[in-house]
Every structure is written in C-alpha cells, then in structure tokens.
PDB file of C-alpha atoms in Angstrom:
ATOM      1  CA  PRO A  10      14.655 -10.781   3.512  1.00 34.00           C
ATOM      2  CA  SER A  11      12.462 -13.740   2.800  1.00 32.00           C
ATOM      3  CA  PRO A  12      10.429 -15.350   5.593  1.00 33.00           C
ATOM      4  CA  VAL A  13      11.611 -18.412   7.460  1.00 33.00           C
ATOM      5  CA  ALA A  14       9.634 -21.470   6.379  1.00 29.00           C
ATOM      6  CA  ALA A  15       8.975 -24.889   7.834  1.00 27.00           C
ATOM      7  CA  THR A  16       6.258 -27.432   7.284  1.00 27.00           C
ATOM      8  CA  LEU A  17       4.844 -28.611  10.604  1.00 31.00           C
ATOM      9  CA  ALA A  18       4.469 -25.662  12.933  1.00 36.00           C
ATOM     10  CA  PRO A  19       2.105 -22.873  13.949  1.00 39.00           C
ATOM     11  CA  PRO A  20       3.087 -19.567  12.290  1.00 39.00           C
ATOM     12  CA  ILE A  21       4.182 -16.382  13.976  1.00 41.00           C
ATOM     13  CA  ALA A  22       3.158 -13.399  11.859  1.00 40.00           C
ATOM     14  CA  ARG A  23       4.699  -9.944  11.604  1.00 39.00           C
ATOM     15  CA  GLU A  24       3.974  -6.915   9.508  1.00 40.00           C
ATOM     16  CA  ALA A  25       5.456  -7.097   6.005  1.00 37.00           C
ATOM     17  CA  PRO A  26       7.889  -4.323   5.086  1.00 39.00           C
ATOM     18  CA  MET A  27       6.633  -1.941   2.441  1.00 39.00           C
ATOM     19  CA  ALA A  28       8.864  -1.508  -0.613  1.00 38.00           C
ATOM     20  CA  ALA A  29       9.091   1.494  -2.920  1.00 40.00           C
ATOM     21  CA  THR A  30       7.768   0.803  -6.413  1.00 40.00           C
ATOM     22  CA  GLY A  31       9.722   3.465  -8.268  1.00 44.00           C
ATOM     23  CA  ASP A  32       6.697   5.695  -8.924  1.00 45.00           C
ATOM     24  CA  GLY A  33       6.590   7.106  -5.406  1.00 45.00           C
ATOM     25  CA  SER A  34       4.039   4.588  -4.205  1.00 43.00           C
ATOM     26  CA  SER A  35       4.618   1.581  -2.008  1.00 41.00           C
ATOM     27  CA  SER A  36       3.619  -2.029  -2.024  1.00 42.00           C
ATOM     28  CA  SER A  37       4.482  -5.148  -0.122  1.00 40.00           C
ATOM     29  CA  SER A  38       6.370  -8.056  -1.586  1.00 39.00           C
ATOM     30  CA  SER A  39       3.269 -10.243  -1.819  1.00 39.00           C
ATOM     31  CA  SER A  40       0.706  -7.810  -3.235  1.00 39.00           C
ATOM     32  CA  SER A  41       0.682  -4.984  -5.706  1.00 40.00           C
ATOM     33  CA  SER A  42      -0.619  -1.432  -5.513  1.00 39.00           C
ATOM     34  CA  SER A  43      -4.125  -0.837  -6.724  1.00 41.00           C
ATOM     35  CA  GLY A  44      -3.035   1.857  -9.142  1.00 43.00           C
ATOM     36  CA  ALA A  45      -0.155   4.051 -10.305  1.00 45.00           C
ATOM     37  CA  GLY A  46       0.923   6.447  -7.603  1.00 45.00           C
ATOM     38  CA  SER A  47      -1.488   4.825  -5.172  1.00 43.00           C
ATOM     39  CA  ASP A  48      -0.609   4.034  -1.576  1.00 46.00           C
ATOM     40  CA  ALA A  49      -3.436   1.467  -1.311  1.00 47.00           C
ATOM     41  CA  LYS A  50      -2.888  -1.178   1.320  1.00 42.00           C
ATOM     42  CA  ARG A  51      -4.746  -4.122   2.767  1.00 40.00           C
ATOM     43  CA  PRO A  52      -7.550  -3.381   5.259  1.00 48.00           C
ATOM     44  CA  MET A  53      -6.264  -1.763   8.444  1.00 52.00           C
ATOM     45  CA  GLY A  54      -3.150  -0.702   6.483  1.00 51.00           C
ATOM     46  CA  LYS A  55      -1.210  -3.851   7.336  1.00 49.00           C
ATOM     47  CA  GLU A  56      -0.201  -6.998   5.579  1.00 50.00           C
ATOM     48  CA  PHE A  57       1.268  -9.886   7.479  1.00 46.00           C
ATOM     49  CA  VAL A  58       3.816 -12.421   6.330  1.00 46.00           C
ATOM     50  CA  LEU A  59       5.220 -15.459   8.020  1.00 44.00           C
ATOM     51  CA  SER A  60       8.339 -14.530   9.982  1.00 50.00           C
ATOM     52  CA  GLY A  61       9.012 -17.901  11.510  1.00 53.00           C
ATOM     53  CA  GLU A  62       7.595 -21.086  12.861  1.00 56.00           C
ATOM     54  CA  PHE A  63       8.348 -23.375  15.720  1.00 56.00           C
ATOM     55  CA  LEU A  64       7.331 -26.921  16.361  1.00 55.00           C
ATOM     56  CA  PRO A  65       6.168 -27.619  19.915  1.00 53.00           C
ATOM     57  CA  THR A  66       5.495 -31.362  19.445  1.00 52.00           C
ATOM     58  CA  PRO A  67       4.893 -33.057  16.096  1.00 54.00           C
ATOM     59  CA  GLU A  68       2.406 -35.561  17.551  1.00 66.00           C
ATOM     60  CA  ALA A  69       0.254 -33.103  19.480  1.00 82.00           C
ATOM     61  CA  PRO A  70      -1.815 -30.149  18.252  1.00 89.00           C
ATOM     62  CA  VAL A  71      -1.338 -26.776  19.901  1.00 90.00           C
ATOM     63  CA  GLN A  72      -4.795 -25.904  21.274  1.00 93.00           C
ATOM     64  CA  CYS A  73      -4.014 -22.485  22.742  1.00 95.00           C
ATOM     65  CA  VAL A  74      -1.347 -19.803  22.590  1.00 95.00           C
ATOM     66  CA  ILE A  75      -0.693 -16.455  24.265  1.00 96.00           C
ATOM     67  CA  ALA A  76       2.067 -13.869  24.044  1.00 95.00           C
ATOM     68  CA  LEU A  77       3.392 -12.605  27.373  1.00 96.00           C
ATOM     69  CA  ASP A  78       5.438 -10.026  25.462  1.00 94.00           C
ATOM     70  CA  SER A  79       7.088  -9.703  22.047  1.00 90.00           C
ATOM     71  CA  ASP A  80       9.759 -12.250  22.960  1.00 91.00           C
ATOM     72  CA  THR A  81       7.782 -14.767  25.043  1.00 94.00           C
ATOM     73  CA  ILE A  82       5.076 -17.130  23.799  1.00 94.00           C
ATOM     74  CA  VAL A  83       3.226 -19.741  25.843  1.00 96.00           C
ATOM     75  CA  THR A  84       1.560 -22.767  24.243  1.00 94.00           C
ATOM     76  CA  GLY A  85      -0.676 -25.529  25.553  1.00 95.00           C
ATOM     77  CA  GLY A  86      -2.134 -28.540  23.850  1.00 92.00           C
ATOM     78  CA  ASP A  87      -2.720 -32.217  23.520  1.00 92.00           C
ATOM     79  CA  ASP A  88       0.771 -33.073  24.801  1.00 90.00           C
ATOM     80  CA  ARG A  89      -0.570 -32.095  28.284  1.00 93.00           C
ATOM     81  CA  LEU A  90       2.187 -29.520  28.638  1.00 92.00           C
ATOM     82  CA  VAL A  91       2.341 -25.772  28.989  1.00 95.00           C
ATOM     83  CA  THR A  92       5.527 -24.579  27.299  1.00 94.00           C
ATOM     84  CA  ILE A  93       7.153 -21.165  27.535  1.00 95.00           C
ATOM     85  CA  TRP A  94       9.019 -20.228  24.347  1.00 92.00           C
ATOM     86  CA  LYS A  95      11.620 -17.432  24.187  1.00 92.00           C
ATOM     87  CA  ARG A  96      12.818 -15.632  21.074  1.00 88.00           C
ATOM     88  CA  THR A  97      16.326 -16.833  20.280  1.00 84.00           C
ATOM     89  CA  SER A  98      17.566 -13.919  18.199  1.00 74.00           C
ATOM     90  CA  SER A  99      16.987 -10.237  17.612  1.00 68.00           C
ATOM     91  CA  ASP A 100      18.381 -10.633  14.094  1.00 65.00           C
ATOM     92  CA  SER A 101      15.636  -9.784  11.574  1.00 54.00           C
ATOM     93  CA  GLU A 102      16.467 -12.908   9.537  1.00 57.00           C
ATOM     94  CA  ALA A 103      15.674 -15.105  12.551  1.00 55.00           C
ATOM     95  CA  ALA A 104      13.000 -12.883  14.114  1.00 58.00           C
ATOM     96  CA  GLY A 105      10.592 -15.790  14.323  1.00 66.00           C
ATOM     97  CA  ALA A 106      13.020 -18.240  15.912  1.00 80.00           C
ATOM     98  CA  PHE A 107      11.838 -19.442  19.332  1.00 84.00           C
ATOM     99  CA  ALA A 108      13.160 -22.127  21.648  1.00 88.00           C
ATOM    100  CA  ALA A 109      11.500 -23.863  24.576  1.00 89.00           C
ATOM    101  CA  ALA A 110      12.675 -22.113  27.741  1.00 93.00           C
ATOM    102  CA  HIS A 111      10.515 -23.871  30.346  1.00 95.00           C
ATOM    103  CA  VAL A 112       7.993 -26.696  30.439  1.00 94.00           C
ATOM    104  CA  CYS A 113       5.171 -26.861  32.978  1.00 94.00           C
ATOM    105  CA  PRO A 114       4.126 -30.544  33.170  1.00 88.00           C
ATOM    106  CA  GLU A 115       1.436 -30.313  35.859  1.00 91.00           C
ATOM    107  CA  ALA A 116      -1.660 -30.846  33.670  1.00 90.00           C
ATOM    108  CA  ALA A 117      -3.114 -34.362  33.858  1.00 92.00           C
ATOM    109  CA  ASN A 118      -4.986 -33.942  30.565  1.00 94.00           C
ATOM    110  CA  TYR A 119      -5.122 -31.761  27.446  1.00 95.00           C
ATOM    111  CA  VAL A 120      -4.445 -28.041  27.948  1.00 96.00           C
ATOM    112  CA  ARG A 121      -7.331 -26.173  26.321  1.00 97.00           C
ATOM    113  CA  ALA A 122      -7.072 -22.527  27.426  1.00 98.00           C
ATOM    114  CA  LEU A 123      -4.499 -19.909  28.376  1.00 98.00           C
ATOM    115  CA  ALA A 124      -4.859 -16.327  29.629  1.00 98.00           C
ATOM    116  CA  VAL A 125      -2.341 -13.599  30.466  1.00 98.00           C
ATOM    117  CA  LEU A 126      -2.751 -12.427  34.073  1.00 98.00           C
ATOM    118  CA  PRO A 127      -1.999  -8.854  35.159  1.00 97.00           C
ATOM    119  CA  PRO A 128       0.229  -8.055  38.146  1.00 96.00           C
ATOM    120  CA  SER A 129      -1.398  -8.767  41.509  1.00 96.00           C
ATOM    121  CA  ALA A 130      -0.418  -9.404  45.132  1.00 95.00           C
ATOM    122  CA  THR A 131       0.390 -13.052  44.314  1.00 94.00           C
ATOM    123  CA  LEU A 132       1.895 -12.281  40.895  1.00 97.00           C
ATOM    124  CA  PRO A 133       3.808  -8.968  41.227  1.00 97.00           C
ATOM    125  CA  ASP A 134       5.124  -9.280  37.656  1.00 96.00           C
ATOM    126  CA  GLY A 135       1.941 -10.831  36.268  1.00 97.00           C
ATOM    127  CA  GLY A 136       1.726 -14.367  34.952  1.00 97.00           C
ATOM    128  CA  PHE A 137      -0.661 -16.651  33.140  1.00 98.00           C
ATOM    129  CA  ALA A 138      -3.352 -19.235  33.756  1.00 98.00           C
ATOM    130  CA  ALA A 139      -3.819 -22.590  32.015  1.00 98.00           C
ATOM    131  CA  GLY A 140      -7.113 -24.469  31.856  1.00 98.00           C
ATOM    132  CA  SER A 141      -7.134 -28.198  31.222  1.00 97.00           C
ATOM    133  CA  SER A 142      -9.465 -31.062  30.435  1.00 96.00           C
ATOM    134  CA  ASP A 143      -8.513 -32.369  33.905  1.00 96.00           C
ATOM    135  CA  LYS A 144     -11.020 -29.782  35.291  1.00 97.00           C
ATOM    136  CA  ALA A 145      -8.318 -27.609  36.908  1.00 97.00           C
ATOM    137  CA  ILE A 146      -6.939 -24.141  36.271  1.00 98.00           C
ATOM    138  CA  ARG A 147      -3.286 -23.636  37.095  1.00 97.00           C
ATOM    139  CA  VAL A 148      -1.885 -20.185  37.852  1.00 97.00           C
ATOM    140  CA  TYR A 149       1.767 -19.631  36.921  1.00 97.00           C
ATOM    141  CA  SER A 150       4.302 -16.855  37.357  1.00 97.00           C
ATOM    142  CA  ARG A 151       5.811 -15.386  34.173  1.00 97.00           C
ATOM    143  CA  ALA A 152       8.761 -17.747  34.706  1.00 96.00           C
ATOM    144  CA  GLY A 153       6.453 -20.784  34.731  1.00 97.00           C
ATOM    145  CA  ASP A 154       6.444 -21.514  38.453  1.00 96.00           C
ATOM    146  CA  LEU A 155       3.151 -23.049  39.619  1.00 97.00           C
ATOM    147  CA  VAL A 156       1.599 -20.596  42.095  1.00 96.00           C
ATOM    148  CA  ARG A 157      -1.772 -22.244  42.753  1.00 96.00           C
ATOM    149  CA  THR A 158      -4.343 -24.612  41.328  1.00 96.00           C
ATOM    150  CA  LEU A 159      -7.984 -23.513  41.109  1.00 97.00           C
ATOM    151  CA  GLU A 160     -10.488 -26.356  41.383  1.00 97.00           C
ATOM    152  CA  GLY A 161     -14.263 -26.230  41.213  1.00 96.00           C
ATOM    153  CA  HIS A 162     -15.333 -27.238  37.717  1.00 97.00           C
ATOM    154  CA  THR A 163     -16.809 -30.715  37.234  1.00 97.00           C
ATOM    155  CA  GLY A 164     -15.903 -30.742  33.530  1.00 97.00           C
ATOM    156  CA  GLY A 165     -12.854 -29.794  31.510  1.00 97.00           C
ATOM    157  CA  VAL A 166     -11.911 -26.112  31.345  1.00 98.00           C
ATOM    158  CA  LEU A 167     -12.336 -24.852  27.775  1.00 97.00           C
ATOM    159  CA  SER A 168     -11.920 -21.087  27.988  1.00 98.00           C
ATOM    160  CA  LEU A 169     -10.274 -18.423  30.118  1.00 98.00           C
ATOM    161  CA  SER A 170     -10.509 -14.651  30.110  1.00 98.00           C
ATOM    162  CA  VAL A 171      -9.465 -11.837  32.417  1.00 98.00           C
ATOM    163  CA  ALA A 172     -12.011  -9.268  33.571  1.00 97.00           C
ATOM    164  CA  PRO A 173     -11.076  -5.572  33.768  1.00 96.00           C
ATOM    165  CA  ASP A 174     -10.740  -5.876  37.572  1.00 94.00           C
ATOM    166  CA  GLY A 175      -8.148  -8.674  37.165  1.00 94.00           C
ATOM    167  CA  SER A 176     -10.508 -11.535  38.028  1.00 96.00           C
ATOM    168  CA  LEU A 177     -10.073 -14.725  36.029  1.00 98.00           C
ATOM    169  CA  VAL A 178     -13.189 -16.034  34.268  1.00 98.00           C
ATOM    170  CA  SER A 179     -13.403 -19.674  33.145  1.00 98.00           C
ATOM    171  CA  GLY A 180     -15.818 -21.673  31.030  1.00 98.00           C
ATOM    172  CA  SER A 181     -16.199 -25.439  31.242  1.00 97.00           C
ATOM    173  CA  TRP A 182     -17.724 -28.561  29.701  1.00 96.00           C
ATOM    174  CA  ASP A 183     -19.842 -28.701  32.871  1.00 96.00           C
ATOM    175  CA  GLY A 184     -21.948 -25.827  31.480  1.00 96.00           C
ATOM    176  CA  SER A 185     -20.738 -23.252  33.991  1.00 97.00           C
ATOM    177  CA  ALA A 186     -18.689 -20.084  33.931  1.00 97.00           C
ATOM    178  CA  LYS A 187     -16.837 -19.178  37.108  1.00 97.00           C
ATOM    179  CA  VAL A 188     -15.149 -16.000  38.322  1.00 97.00           C
ATOM    180  CA  TRP A 189     -11.950 -16.477  40.326  1.00 97.00           C
ATOM    181  CA  ASN A 190      -9.817 -14.209  42.499  1.00 95.00           C
ATOM    182  CA  VAL A 191      -6.298 -15.168  41.430  1.00 94.00           C
ATOM    183  CA  ASP A 192      -4.794 -14.056  44.757  1.00 92.00           C
ATOM    184  CA  SER A 193      -7.152 -15.999  47.030  1.00 90.00           C
ATOM    185  CA  GLY A 194      -8.488 -18.747  44.780  1.00 81.00           C
TER     186      GLY A 194
END
C-alpha cells in the first residue's frame, strides 16, 4: 500500500515493509539493495516512510509532540492548545489517520514543551505535562484532565524531561532549571 499524503501537516512515520526482490534478497519500496543476494538495509536496519499526516491547525506551528502510546499523540504549539489525538483506524491503509479527541485550552500563551509522566499517586495511569510561554507547567491525566499547575518560573517554559525517579525537570527562558514533584507540586 502506498502512504497517505497531505500537504500541510506533521508526518507520522512507520517502518517500511520489506519486499522480496526475486533473488532471495529484500529491499524496501523506496531504496534498492546494495548488491545481488544482499540483505543490506539502511542504518539500524530500518527505513521509515510516511504513513499519514494530520493537521492540528493550519495557522499555528506544532512546537512539541509526544506519543502516550501507539494510538495516542499529544501536540502543543502556537495555537495555545494542547490537543490529544487518537488513531481513527486499525486498517493498515489508514494507519496514520488521527482525529482530535480532546483539547486542553488552559495555556495563556504558546505551548513549548511536553513530557510523558509515569504513573504516580496523583496520576495512577500516568499522564503528561505541558510547559508554556506563560511561565506555567500544567499536569494532565492521560484523558486530558488538568490535575495541577506548577508555577515558579519567571520566564516561559521551554523544555521538560522526566528523571528516572519520576520527578519532572523543566528549563526556562529565565535561565533556570527546576525539579518538581508531580504529586506535591
């Protein structure tokens, strides 16, 4: 099957299927083998092709994206929204088709960072955090319910990461990095 194509959206990539070449070797549809009988592949043994695209908002760039699982993507950007997208089909022809399932409109400015949060006392199923140019970090459940807002930066939040112990780490325009306990703030 050929990939789904559109013109104005961020791509979702998946591994390209390998096709037999008739000489016992394999190659993907967009590259050829490096020699007869060779099983040469791209570095790491994988080649990726576009499987679908979705268009969050044509007027606003997507600044950050995370995958909560294979069927759930979260985006944030200049539209000041955090949007949860769900896969709409398990059909391989439409494997990249996603639809907006929930919109979190709490950010007062551009959303610049997202991070997947592991399960915790406050988030038994895990969740995600969104950092914004409004200087706040919002903690959401996997369903997109606002759980808490973390405040303490004096500049916009530009980056988020999760430490091995589950702490949330943020970086800001104010020149600081902060470590947060998601359960207590």
